Coordinates of C-alpha atoms and ligand atoms in Angstrom, one line a residue:
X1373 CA -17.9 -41.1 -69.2
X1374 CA -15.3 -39.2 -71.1
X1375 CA -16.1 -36.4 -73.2
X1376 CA -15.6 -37.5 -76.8
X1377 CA -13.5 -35.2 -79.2
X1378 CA -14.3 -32.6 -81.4
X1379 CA -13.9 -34.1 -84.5
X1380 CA -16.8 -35.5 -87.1
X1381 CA -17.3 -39.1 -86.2
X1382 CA -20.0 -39.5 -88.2
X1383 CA -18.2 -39.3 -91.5
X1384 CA -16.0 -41.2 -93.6
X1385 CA -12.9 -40.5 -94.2
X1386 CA -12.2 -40.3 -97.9
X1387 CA -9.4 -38.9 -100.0
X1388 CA -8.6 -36.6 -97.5
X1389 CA -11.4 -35.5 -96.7
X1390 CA -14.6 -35.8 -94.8
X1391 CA -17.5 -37.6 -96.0
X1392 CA -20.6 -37.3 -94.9
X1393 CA -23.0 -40.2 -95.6
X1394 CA -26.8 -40.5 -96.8
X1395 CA -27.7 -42.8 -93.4
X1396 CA -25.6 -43.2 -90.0
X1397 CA -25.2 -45.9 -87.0
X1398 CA -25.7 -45.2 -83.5
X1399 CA -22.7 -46.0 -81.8
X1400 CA -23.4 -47.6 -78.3
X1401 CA -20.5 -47.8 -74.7
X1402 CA -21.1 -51.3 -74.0
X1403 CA -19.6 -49.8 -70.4
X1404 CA -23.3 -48.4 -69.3
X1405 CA -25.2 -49.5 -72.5
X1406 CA -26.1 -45.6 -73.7
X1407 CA -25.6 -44.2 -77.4
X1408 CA -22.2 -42.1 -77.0
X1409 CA -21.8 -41.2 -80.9
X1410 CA -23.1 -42.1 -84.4
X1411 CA -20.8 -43.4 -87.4
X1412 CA -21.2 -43.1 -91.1
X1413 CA -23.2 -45.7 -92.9
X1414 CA -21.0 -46.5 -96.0
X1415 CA -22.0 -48.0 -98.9
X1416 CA -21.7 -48.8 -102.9
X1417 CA -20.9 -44.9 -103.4
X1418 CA -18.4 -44.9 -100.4
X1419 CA -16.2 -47.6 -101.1
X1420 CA -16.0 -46.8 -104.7
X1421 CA -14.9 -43.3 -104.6
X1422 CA -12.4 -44.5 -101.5
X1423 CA -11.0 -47.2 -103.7
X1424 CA -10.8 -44.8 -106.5
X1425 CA -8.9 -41.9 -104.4
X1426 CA -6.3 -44.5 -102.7
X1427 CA -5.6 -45.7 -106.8
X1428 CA -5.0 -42.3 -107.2
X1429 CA -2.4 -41.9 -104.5
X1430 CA -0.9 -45.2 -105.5
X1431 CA -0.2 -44.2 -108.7
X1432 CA 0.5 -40.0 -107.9
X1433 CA -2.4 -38.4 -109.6
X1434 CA -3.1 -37.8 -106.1
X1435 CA -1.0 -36.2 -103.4
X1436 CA 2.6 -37.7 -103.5
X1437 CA 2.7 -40.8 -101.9
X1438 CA 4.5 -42.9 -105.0
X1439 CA 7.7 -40.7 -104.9
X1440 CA 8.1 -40.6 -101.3
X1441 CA 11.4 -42.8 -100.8
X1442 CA 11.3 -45.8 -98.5
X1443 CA 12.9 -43.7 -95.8
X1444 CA 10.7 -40.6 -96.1
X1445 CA 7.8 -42.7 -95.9
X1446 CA 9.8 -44.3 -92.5
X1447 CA 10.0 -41.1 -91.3
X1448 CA 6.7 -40.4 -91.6
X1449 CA 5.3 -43.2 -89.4
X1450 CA 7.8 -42.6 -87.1
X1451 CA 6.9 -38.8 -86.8
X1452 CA 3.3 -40.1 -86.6
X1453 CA 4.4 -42.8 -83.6
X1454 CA 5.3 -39.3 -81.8
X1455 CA 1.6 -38.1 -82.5
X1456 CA 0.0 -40.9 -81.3
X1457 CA 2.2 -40.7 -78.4
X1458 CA 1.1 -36.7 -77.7
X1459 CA -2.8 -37.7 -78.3
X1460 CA -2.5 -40.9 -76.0
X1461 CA -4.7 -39.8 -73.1
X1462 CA -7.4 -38.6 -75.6
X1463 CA -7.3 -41.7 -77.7
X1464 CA -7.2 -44.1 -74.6
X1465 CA -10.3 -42.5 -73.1
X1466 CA -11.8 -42.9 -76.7
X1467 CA -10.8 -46.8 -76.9
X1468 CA -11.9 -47.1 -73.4
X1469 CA -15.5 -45.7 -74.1
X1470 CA -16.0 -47.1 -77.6
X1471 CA -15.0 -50.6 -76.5
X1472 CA -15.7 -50.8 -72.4
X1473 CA -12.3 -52.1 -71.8
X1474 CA -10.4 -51.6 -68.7
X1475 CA -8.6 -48.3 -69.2
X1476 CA -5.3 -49.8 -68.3
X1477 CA -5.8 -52.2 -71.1
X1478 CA -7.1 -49.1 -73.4
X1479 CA -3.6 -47.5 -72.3
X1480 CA -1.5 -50.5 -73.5
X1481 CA -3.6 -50.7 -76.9
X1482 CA -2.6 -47.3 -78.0
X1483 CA 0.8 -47.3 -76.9
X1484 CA 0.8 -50.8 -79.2
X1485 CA -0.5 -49.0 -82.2
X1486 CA 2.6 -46.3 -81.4
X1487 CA 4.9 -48.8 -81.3
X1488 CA 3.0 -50.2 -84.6
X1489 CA 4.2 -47.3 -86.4
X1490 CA 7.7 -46.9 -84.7
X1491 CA 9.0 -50.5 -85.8
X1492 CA 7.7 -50.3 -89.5
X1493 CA 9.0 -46.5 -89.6
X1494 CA 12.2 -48.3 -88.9
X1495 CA 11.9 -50.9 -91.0
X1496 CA 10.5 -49.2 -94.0
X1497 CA 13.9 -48.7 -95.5
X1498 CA 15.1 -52.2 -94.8
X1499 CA 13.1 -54.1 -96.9
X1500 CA 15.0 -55.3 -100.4
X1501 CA 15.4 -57.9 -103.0
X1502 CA 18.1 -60.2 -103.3
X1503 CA 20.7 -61.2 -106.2
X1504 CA 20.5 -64.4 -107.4
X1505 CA 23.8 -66.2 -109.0
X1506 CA 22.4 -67.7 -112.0
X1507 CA 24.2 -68.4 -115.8
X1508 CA 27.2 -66.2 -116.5
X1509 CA 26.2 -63.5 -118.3
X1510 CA 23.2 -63.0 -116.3
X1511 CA 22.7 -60.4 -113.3
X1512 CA 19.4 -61.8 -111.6
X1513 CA 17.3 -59.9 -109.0
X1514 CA 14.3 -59.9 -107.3
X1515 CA 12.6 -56.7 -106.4
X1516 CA 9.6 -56.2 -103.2
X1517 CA 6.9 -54.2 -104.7
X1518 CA 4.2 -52.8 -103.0
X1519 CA 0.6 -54.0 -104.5
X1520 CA -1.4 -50.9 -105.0
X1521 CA -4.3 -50.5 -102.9
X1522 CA -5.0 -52.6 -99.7
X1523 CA -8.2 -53.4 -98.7
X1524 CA -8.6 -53.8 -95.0
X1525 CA -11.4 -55.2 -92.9
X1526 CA -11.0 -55.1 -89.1
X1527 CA -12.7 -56.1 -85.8
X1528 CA -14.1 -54.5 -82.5
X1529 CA -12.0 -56.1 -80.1
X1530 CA -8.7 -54.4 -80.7
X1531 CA -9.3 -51.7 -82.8
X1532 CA -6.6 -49.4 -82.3
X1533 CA -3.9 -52.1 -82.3
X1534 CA -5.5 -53.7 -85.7
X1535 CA -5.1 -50.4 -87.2
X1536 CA -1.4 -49.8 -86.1
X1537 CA -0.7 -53.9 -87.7
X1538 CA -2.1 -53.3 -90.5
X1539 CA -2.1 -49.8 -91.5
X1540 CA 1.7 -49.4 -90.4
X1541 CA 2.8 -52.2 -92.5
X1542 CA 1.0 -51.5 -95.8
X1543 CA 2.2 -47.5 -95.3
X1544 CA 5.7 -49.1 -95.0
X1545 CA 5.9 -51.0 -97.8
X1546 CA 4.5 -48.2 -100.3
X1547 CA 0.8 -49.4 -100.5
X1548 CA -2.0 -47.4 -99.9
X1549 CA -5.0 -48.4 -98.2
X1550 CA -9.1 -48.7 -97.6
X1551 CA -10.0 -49.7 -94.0
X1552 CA -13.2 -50.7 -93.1
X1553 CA -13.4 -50.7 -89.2
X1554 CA -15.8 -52.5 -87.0
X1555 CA -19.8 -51.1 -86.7
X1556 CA -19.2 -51.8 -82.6
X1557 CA -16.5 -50.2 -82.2
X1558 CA -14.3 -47.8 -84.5
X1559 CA -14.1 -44.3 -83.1
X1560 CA -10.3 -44.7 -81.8
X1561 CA -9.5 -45.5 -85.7
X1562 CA -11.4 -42.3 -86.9
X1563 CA -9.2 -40.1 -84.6
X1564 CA -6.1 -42.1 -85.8
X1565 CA -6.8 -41.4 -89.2
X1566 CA -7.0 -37.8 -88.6
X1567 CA -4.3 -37.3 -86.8
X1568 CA -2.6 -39.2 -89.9
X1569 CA -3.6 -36.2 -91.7
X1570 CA -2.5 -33.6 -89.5
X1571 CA 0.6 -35.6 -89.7
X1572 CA 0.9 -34.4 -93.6
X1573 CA -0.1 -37.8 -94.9
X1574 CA -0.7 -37.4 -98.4
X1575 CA -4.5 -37.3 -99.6
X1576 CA -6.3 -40.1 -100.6
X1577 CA -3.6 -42.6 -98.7
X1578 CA -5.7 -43.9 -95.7
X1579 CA -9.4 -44.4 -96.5
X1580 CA -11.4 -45.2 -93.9
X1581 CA -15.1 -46.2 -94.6
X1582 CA -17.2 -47.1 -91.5
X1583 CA -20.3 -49.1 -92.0
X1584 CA -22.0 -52.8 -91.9
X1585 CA -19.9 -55.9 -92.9
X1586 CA -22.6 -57.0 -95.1
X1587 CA -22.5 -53.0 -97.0
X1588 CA -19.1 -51.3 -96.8
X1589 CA -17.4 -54.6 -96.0
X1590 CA -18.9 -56.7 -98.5
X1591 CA -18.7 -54.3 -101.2
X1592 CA -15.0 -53.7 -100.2
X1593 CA -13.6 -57.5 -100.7
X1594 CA -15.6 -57.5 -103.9
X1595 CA -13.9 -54.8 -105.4
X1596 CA -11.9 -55.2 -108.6
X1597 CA -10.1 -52.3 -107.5
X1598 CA -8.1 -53.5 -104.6
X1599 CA -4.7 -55.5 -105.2
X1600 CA -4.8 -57.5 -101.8
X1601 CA -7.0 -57.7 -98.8
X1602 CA -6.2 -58.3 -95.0
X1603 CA -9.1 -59.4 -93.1
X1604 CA -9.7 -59.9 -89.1
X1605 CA -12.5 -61.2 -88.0
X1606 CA -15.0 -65.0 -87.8
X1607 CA -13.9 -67.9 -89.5
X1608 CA -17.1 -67.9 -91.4
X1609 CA -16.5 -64.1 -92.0
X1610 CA -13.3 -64.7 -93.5
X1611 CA -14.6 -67.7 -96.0
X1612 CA -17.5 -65.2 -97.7
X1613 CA -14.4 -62.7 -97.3
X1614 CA -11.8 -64.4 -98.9
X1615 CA -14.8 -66.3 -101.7
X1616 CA -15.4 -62.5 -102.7
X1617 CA -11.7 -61.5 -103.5
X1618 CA -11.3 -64.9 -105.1
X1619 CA -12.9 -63.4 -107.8
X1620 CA -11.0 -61.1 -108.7
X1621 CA -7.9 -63.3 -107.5
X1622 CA -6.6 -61.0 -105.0
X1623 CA -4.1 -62.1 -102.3
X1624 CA -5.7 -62.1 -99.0
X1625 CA -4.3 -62.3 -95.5
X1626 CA -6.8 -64.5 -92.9
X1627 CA -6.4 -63.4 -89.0
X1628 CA -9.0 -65.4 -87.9
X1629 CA -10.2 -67.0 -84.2
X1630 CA -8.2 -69.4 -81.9
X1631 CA -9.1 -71.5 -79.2
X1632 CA -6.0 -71.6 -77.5
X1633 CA -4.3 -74.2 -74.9
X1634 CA -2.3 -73.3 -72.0
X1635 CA -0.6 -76.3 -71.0
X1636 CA 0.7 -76.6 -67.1
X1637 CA 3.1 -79.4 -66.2
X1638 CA 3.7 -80.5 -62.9
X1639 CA 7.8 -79.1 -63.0
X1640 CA 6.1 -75.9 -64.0
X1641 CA 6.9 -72.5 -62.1
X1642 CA 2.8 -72.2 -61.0
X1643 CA 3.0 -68.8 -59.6
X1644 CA 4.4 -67.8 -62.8
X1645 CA 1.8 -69.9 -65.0
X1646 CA -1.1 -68.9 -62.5
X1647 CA -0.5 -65.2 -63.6
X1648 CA -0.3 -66.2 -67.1
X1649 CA -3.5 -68.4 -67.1
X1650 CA -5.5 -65.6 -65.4
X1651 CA -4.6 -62.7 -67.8
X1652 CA -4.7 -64.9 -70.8
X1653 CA -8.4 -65.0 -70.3
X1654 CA -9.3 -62.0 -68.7
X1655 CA -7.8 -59.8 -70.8
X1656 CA -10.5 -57.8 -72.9
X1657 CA -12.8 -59.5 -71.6
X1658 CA -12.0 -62.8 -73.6
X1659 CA -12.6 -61.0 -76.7
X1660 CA -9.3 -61.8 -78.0
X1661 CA -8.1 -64.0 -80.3
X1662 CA -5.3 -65.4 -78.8
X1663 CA -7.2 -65.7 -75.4
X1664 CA -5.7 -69.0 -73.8
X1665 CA -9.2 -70.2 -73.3
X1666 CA -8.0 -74.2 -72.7
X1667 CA -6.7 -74.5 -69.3
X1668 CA -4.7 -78.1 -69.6
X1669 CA -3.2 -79.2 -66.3
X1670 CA -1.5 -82.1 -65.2
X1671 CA -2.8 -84.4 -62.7
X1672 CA 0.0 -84.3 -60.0
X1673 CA -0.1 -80.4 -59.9
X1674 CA -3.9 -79.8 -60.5
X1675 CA -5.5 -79.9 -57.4
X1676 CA -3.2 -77.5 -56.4
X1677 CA -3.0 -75.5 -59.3
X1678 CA -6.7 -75.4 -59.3
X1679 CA -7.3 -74.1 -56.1
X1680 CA -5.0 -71.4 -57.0
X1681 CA -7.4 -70.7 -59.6
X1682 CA -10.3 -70.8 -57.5
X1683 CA -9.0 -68.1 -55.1
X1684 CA -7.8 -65.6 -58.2
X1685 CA -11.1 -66.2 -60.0
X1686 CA -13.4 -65.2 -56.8
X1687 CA -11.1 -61.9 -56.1
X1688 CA -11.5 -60.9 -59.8
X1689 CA -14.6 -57.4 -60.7
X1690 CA -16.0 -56.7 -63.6
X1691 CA -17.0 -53.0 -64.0
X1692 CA -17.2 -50.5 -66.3
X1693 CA -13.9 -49.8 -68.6
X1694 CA -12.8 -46.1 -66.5
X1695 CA -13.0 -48.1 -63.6
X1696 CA -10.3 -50.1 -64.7
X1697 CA -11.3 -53.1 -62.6
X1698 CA -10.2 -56.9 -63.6
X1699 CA -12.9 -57.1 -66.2
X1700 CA -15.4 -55.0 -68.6
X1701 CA -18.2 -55.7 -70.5
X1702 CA -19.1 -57.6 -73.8
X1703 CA -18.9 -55.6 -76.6
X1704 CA -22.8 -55.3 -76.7
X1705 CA -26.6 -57.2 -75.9
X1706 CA -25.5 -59.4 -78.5
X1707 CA -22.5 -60.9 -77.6
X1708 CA -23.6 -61.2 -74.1
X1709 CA -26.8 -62.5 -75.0
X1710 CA -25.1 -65.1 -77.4
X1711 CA -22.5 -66.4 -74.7
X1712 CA -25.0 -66.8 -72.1
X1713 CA -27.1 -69.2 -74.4
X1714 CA -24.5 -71.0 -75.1
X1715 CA -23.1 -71.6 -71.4
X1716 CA -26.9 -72.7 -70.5
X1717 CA -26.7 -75.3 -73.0
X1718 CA -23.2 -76.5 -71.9
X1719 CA -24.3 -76.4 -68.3
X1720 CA -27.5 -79.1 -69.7
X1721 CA -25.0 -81.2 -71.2
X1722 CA -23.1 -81.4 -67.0
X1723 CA -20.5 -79.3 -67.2
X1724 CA -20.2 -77.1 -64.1
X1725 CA -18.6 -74.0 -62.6
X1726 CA -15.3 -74.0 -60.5
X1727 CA -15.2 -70.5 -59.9
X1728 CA -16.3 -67.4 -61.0
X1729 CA -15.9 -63.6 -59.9
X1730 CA -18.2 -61.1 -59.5
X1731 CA -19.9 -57.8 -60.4
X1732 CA -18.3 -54.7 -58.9
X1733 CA -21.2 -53.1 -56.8
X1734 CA -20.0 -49.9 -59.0
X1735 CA -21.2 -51.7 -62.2
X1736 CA -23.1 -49.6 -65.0
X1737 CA -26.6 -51.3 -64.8
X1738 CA -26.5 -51.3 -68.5
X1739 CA -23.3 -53.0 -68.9
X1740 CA -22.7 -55.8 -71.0
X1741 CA -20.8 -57.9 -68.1
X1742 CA -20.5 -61.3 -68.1
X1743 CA -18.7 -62.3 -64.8
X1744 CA -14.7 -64.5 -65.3
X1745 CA -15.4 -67.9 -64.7
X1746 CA -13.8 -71.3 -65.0
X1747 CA -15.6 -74.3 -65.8
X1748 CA -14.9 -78.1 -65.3
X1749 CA -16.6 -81.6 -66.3
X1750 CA -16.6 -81.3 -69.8
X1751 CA -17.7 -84.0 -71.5
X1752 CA -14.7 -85.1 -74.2
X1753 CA -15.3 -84.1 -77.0
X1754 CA -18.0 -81.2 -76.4
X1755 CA -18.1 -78.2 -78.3
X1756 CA -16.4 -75.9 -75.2
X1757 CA -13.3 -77.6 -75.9
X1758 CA -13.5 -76.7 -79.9
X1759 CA -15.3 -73.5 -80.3
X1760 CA -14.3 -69.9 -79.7
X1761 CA -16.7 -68.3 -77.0
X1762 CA -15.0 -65.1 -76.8
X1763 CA -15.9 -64.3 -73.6
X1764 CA -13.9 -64.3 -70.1
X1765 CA -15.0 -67.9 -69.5
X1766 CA -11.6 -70.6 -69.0
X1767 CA -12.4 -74.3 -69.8
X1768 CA -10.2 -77.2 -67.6
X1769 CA -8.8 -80.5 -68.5
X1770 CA -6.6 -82.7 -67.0
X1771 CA -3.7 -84.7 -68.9
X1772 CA -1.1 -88.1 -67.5
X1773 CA 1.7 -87.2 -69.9
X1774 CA 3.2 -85.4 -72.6
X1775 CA 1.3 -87.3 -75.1
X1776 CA -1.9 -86.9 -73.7
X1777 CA -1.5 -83.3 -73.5
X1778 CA -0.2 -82.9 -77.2
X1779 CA -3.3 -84.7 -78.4
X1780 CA -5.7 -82.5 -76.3
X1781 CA -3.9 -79.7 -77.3
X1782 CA -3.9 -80.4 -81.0
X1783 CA -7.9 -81.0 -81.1
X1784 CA -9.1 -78.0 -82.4
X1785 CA -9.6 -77.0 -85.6
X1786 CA -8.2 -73.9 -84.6
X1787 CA -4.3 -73.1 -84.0
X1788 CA -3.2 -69.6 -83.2
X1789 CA -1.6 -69.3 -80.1
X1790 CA -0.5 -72.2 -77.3
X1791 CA 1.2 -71.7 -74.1
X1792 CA 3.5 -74.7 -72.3
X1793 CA 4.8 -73.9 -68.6
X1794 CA 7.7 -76.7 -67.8
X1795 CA 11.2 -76.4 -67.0
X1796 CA 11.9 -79.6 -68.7
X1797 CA 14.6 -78.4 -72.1
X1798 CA 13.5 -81.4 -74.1
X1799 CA 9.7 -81.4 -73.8
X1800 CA 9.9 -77.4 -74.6
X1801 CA 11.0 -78.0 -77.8
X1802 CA 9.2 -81.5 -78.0
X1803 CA 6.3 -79.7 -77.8
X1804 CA 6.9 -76.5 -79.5
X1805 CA 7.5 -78.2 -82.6
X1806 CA 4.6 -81.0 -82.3
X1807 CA 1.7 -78.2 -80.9
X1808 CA -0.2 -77.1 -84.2
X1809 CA -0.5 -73.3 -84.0
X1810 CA 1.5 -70.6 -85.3
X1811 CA 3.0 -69.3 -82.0
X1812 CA 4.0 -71.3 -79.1
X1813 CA 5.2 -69.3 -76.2
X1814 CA 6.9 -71.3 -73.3
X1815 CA 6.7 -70.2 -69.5
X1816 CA 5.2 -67.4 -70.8
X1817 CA 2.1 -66.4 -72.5
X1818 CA 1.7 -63.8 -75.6
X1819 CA 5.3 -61.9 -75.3
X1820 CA 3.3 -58.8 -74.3
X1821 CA 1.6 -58.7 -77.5
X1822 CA 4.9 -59.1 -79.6
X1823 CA 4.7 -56.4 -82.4
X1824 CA 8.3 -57.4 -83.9
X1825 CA 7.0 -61.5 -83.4
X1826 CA 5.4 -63.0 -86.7
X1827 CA 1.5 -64.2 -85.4
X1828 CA -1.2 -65.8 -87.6
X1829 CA -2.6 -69.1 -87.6
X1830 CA -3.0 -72.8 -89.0
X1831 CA -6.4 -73.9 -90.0
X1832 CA -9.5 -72.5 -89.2
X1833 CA -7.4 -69.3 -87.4
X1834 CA -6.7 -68.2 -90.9
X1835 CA -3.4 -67.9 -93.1
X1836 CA -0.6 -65.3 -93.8
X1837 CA 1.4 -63.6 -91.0
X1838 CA 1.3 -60.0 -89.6
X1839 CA 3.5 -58.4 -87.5
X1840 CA 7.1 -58.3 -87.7
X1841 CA 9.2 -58.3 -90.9
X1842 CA 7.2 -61.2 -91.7
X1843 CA 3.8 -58.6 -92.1
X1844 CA 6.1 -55.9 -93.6
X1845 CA 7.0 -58.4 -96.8
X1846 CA 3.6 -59.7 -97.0
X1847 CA 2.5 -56.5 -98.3
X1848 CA 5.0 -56.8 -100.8
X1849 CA 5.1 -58.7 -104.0
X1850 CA 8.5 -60.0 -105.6
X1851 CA 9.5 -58.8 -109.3
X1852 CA 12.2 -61.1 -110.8
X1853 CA 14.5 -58.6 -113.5
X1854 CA 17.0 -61.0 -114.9
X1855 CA 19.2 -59.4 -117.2
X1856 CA 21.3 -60.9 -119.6
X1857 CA 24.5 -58.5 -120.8
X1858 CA 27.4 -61.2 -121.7
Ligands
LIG2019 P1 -16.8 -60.5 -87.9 O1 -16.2 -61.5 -88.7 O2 -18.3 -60.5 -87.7 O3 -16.4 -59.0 -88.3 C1 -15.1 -58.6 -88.6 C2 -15.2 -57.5 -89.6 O4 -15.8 -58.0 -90.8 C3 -16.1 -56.3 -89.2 O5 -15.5 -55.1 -89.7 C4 -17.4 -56.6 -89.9 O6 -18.1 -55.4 -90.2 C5 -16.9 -57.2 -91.2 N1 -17.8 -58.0 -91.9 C6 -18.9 -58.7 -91.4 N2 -19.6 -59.3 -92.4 C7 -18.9 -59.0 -93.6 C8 -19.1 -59.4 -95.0 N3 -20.1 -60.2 -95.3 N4 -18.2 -59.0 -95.9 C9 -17.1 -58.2 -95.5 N5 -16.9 -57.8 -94.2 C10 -17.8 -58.2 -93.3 O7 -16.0 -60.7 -86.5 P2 -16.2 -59.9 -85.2 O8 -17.4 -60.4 -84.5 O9 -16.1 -58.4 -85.5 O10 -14.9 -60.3 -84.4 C11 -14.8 -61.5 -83.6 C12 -14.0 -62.5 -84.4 O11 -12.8 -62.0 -84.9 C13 -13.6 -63.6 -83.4 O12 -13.7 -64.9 -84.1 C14 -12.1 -63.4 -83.2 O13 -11.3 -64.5 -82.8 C15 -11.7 -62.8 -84.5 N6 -10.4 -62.0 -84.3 C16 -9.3 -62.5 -84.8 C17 -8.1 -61.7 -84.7 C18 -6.8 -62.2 -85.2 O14 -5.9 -61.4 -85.3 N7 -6.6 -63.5 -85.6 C19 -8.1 -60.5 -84.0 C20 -9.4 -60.0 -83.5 C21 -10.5 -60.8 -83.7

């Protein structure tokens, strides 16, 4: 274990300032299972005076924020990249605890949220309106405006990177903001928020109020207060999410689950997809939402393809996150506890295990580890081919053709992310445009991560796009002036 830094992580940060808060949580490593920290316990009182003080920054009653220029305000995230950057090793080994992720992926998660900051810095003073010819007489434009105060509700899984999609974006565009991080895991976004304000970030800007969904979070997409709302999360999260916000009809963005293919044909390059296929599901532990958790092979290649599976699965460890072996834990008792039941009933209904790896002898005895494993014989139709488990666990079917893979591919509900491995030009884009999700990556797998790529999904993954330009204008609204002179 890593010492944790001197800083209060049991308050909320609020206006500026630190908050502390009537009740706390206990904050456990899912690594060896023990208590490392307590977080604030927001509630009604919270969220209200957080909303209130990032209103205040909005409209300049409060710090400065609202006459910064677009490229001071660029400036500042950039200058705020470099801090990140200076405070990596601290914030990594903070990730890394908080989360029991390998610390190699903790490494690459904060250097994500950097870049987060660096290409919105940039970009901040690149977002405009247009001209629009209309009658003579007329000069017609349209101007981006930044809504006011965003609301933002984010997961365990990824929290530093969430922060730097989110966060950076709404910064850059002139909003500011309310973030409610994850109970299980937030302590890398309480140091990130500080470090904003070392960084001279006005007060009352970035709010962050740690709590439970059903308090701080609920209470948050309810509030008439907030002018748009970007949540992370469940599918069934999101819908009581986006039902609250309704109310007060406030834009929301949905990043929701995925259940994502990874399609191998038998012209594919397989020591290239075999790479691909392994990572995509190991990564995090499969706590990701763009996990490709559907293997989909074709017939001629997948008893060798397959075997090449076999022989990565049984070499991969799962230990604790600063052993930086394959795997790490769940995020908690919960999680684990919830996977497992669900793999016993699938295992009732015949489907079996190919291959699987295996505890490092090292391993925490309080870990939450599930061991990587790939499973085969599932019935059509069954739930393992539908459902998000969000665990390190890689589900196999075999396909004739193109067709054949296309419909497998397609039934889901969800439709984030798809991978298709085939040197053939015309099925590429055959398949690119047919597969419904709302990136398709081809003969390779998530664009290592892909901060300047638009991501979001179709259906039940949720609506609205981060990342990119495409996140920086969705935290912007569009003013039409149209002035009529003669
Ligand atoms: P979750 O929906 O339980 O929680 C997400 C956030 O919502 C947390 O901060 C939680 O406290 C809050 N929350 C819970 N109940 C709430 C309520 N009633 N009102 C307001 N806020 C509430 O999800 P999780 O278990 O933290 O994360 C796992 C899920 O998130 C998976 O389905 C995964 O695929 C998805 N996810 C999606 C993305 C993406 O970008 N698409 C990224 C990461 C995770």
């Amino acid at each position: 274990m890593y010492p944790l830094p001197e800083m209060p992580l049991d308050k909320a940060l609020i206006g500026g300032e630190w908050v502390t808060t009537e009740l706390t949580l206990k904050v456990e490593g899912p690594s060896h299972g023990e208590t490392i920290s307590q977080i604030a316990r927001c509630g009604e009182r919270e969220v209200e005076s957080a909303v209130l003080a990032a209103n205040k920054a909005f409209s300049g009653q409060l710090g400065s924020w609202s006459s910064w220029s677009a490229r001071r305000r660029g400036k500042w995230l950039m200058d705020f990249a470099a801090a990140i950057d200076n405070d990596h090793n601290r914030l990594t080994a903070l990730e890394c605890a908080d989360t029991g992720k390998p610390m190699a992926q903790a490494d690459g998660d904060i250097s994500a949220c950097a870049r987060y900051f660096r290409f919105y810095g940039g970009a901040a003073d690149k977002l405009h309106g247009e001209t629009i010819p209309f009658e003579n007489g007329f000069s017609v434009m349209t101007l981006r405006e930044p809504y006011g105060v965003c609301a933002q509700i984010i997961p365990w899984n990824y929290p530093s990177q969430i922060f730097g999609r989110c966060v950076a974006a709404a910064l850059a565009a002139g909003n500011t903001v309310v973030l409610k991080p994850a109970e299980d895991a937030c302590l890398s976004v309480l140091r990130l928020a500080e470090l904003a304000y070392e960084c001279g970030l006005p007060a009352g800007v970035l709010n962050v109020v740690p709590g439970l969904g059903r308090e701080a979070g609920a209470t948050l997409a309810a509030h008439p207060g907030i002018q748009h709302l970007s949540f992370t999360g469940s599918p069934e999260t999101g819908t009581r999410v986006a039902q609250a916000a309704a109310r007060h009809h406030v834009p929301v963005t949905m990043e929701l689950g995925g259940k994502s293919p990874q399609i191998v044909f038998s012209d594919a390059d397989l020591d290239a997809a075999i790479d691909a296929v392994v990572r995509g599901i190991i990564q995090n532990a499969g706590q990701t939402c763009s996990a490709g958790s559907r293997l989909l092979v074709q017939e001629e290649v997948a008893e060798a393809f397959l075997s090449r599976l076999v022989d990565r699965f049984s070499n991969l460890r799962c230990d604790a996150g600063e052993a930086n072996a394959d795997c790490g834990p769940l995020i908690s008792a919960r999680q684990k506890s919830v996977l497992e039941s669900r793999l016993a009933s699938a295992f009732a209904d015949g489907v079996s295990v190919l291959a699987e790896g295996r505890l490092a002898e090292t391993a925490p005895a309080g870990g939450h580890f599930v061991v990587p494993q790939v499973l085969v014989d599932i019935p059509d139709g069954h739930e393992l081919l539908r459902e998000e488990l969000f665990g390190p666990v890689l589900v196999v079917q075999c396909f004739e053709g193109e067709s054949e893979a296309l419909a497998q591919a397609n039934a889901t509900d969800f439709g984030l992310c798809a991978g298709v491995w085939t040197a053939d030009g015309g099925r590429q884009l055959r398949m690119a445009k047919q597969i419904r999700s709302g990136q398709v990556f081809v003969n390779n797998y998530g664009a290592a991560g892909g901060i300047e790529l638009p991501f979001g999904g179709v259906g039940r993954s949720g609506h609205g796009r981060e990342k990119g330009f495409e996140g920086l204008r969705s935290f912007t609204r569009i003013k039409t002036v149209a002035i009529r002179h003669g």
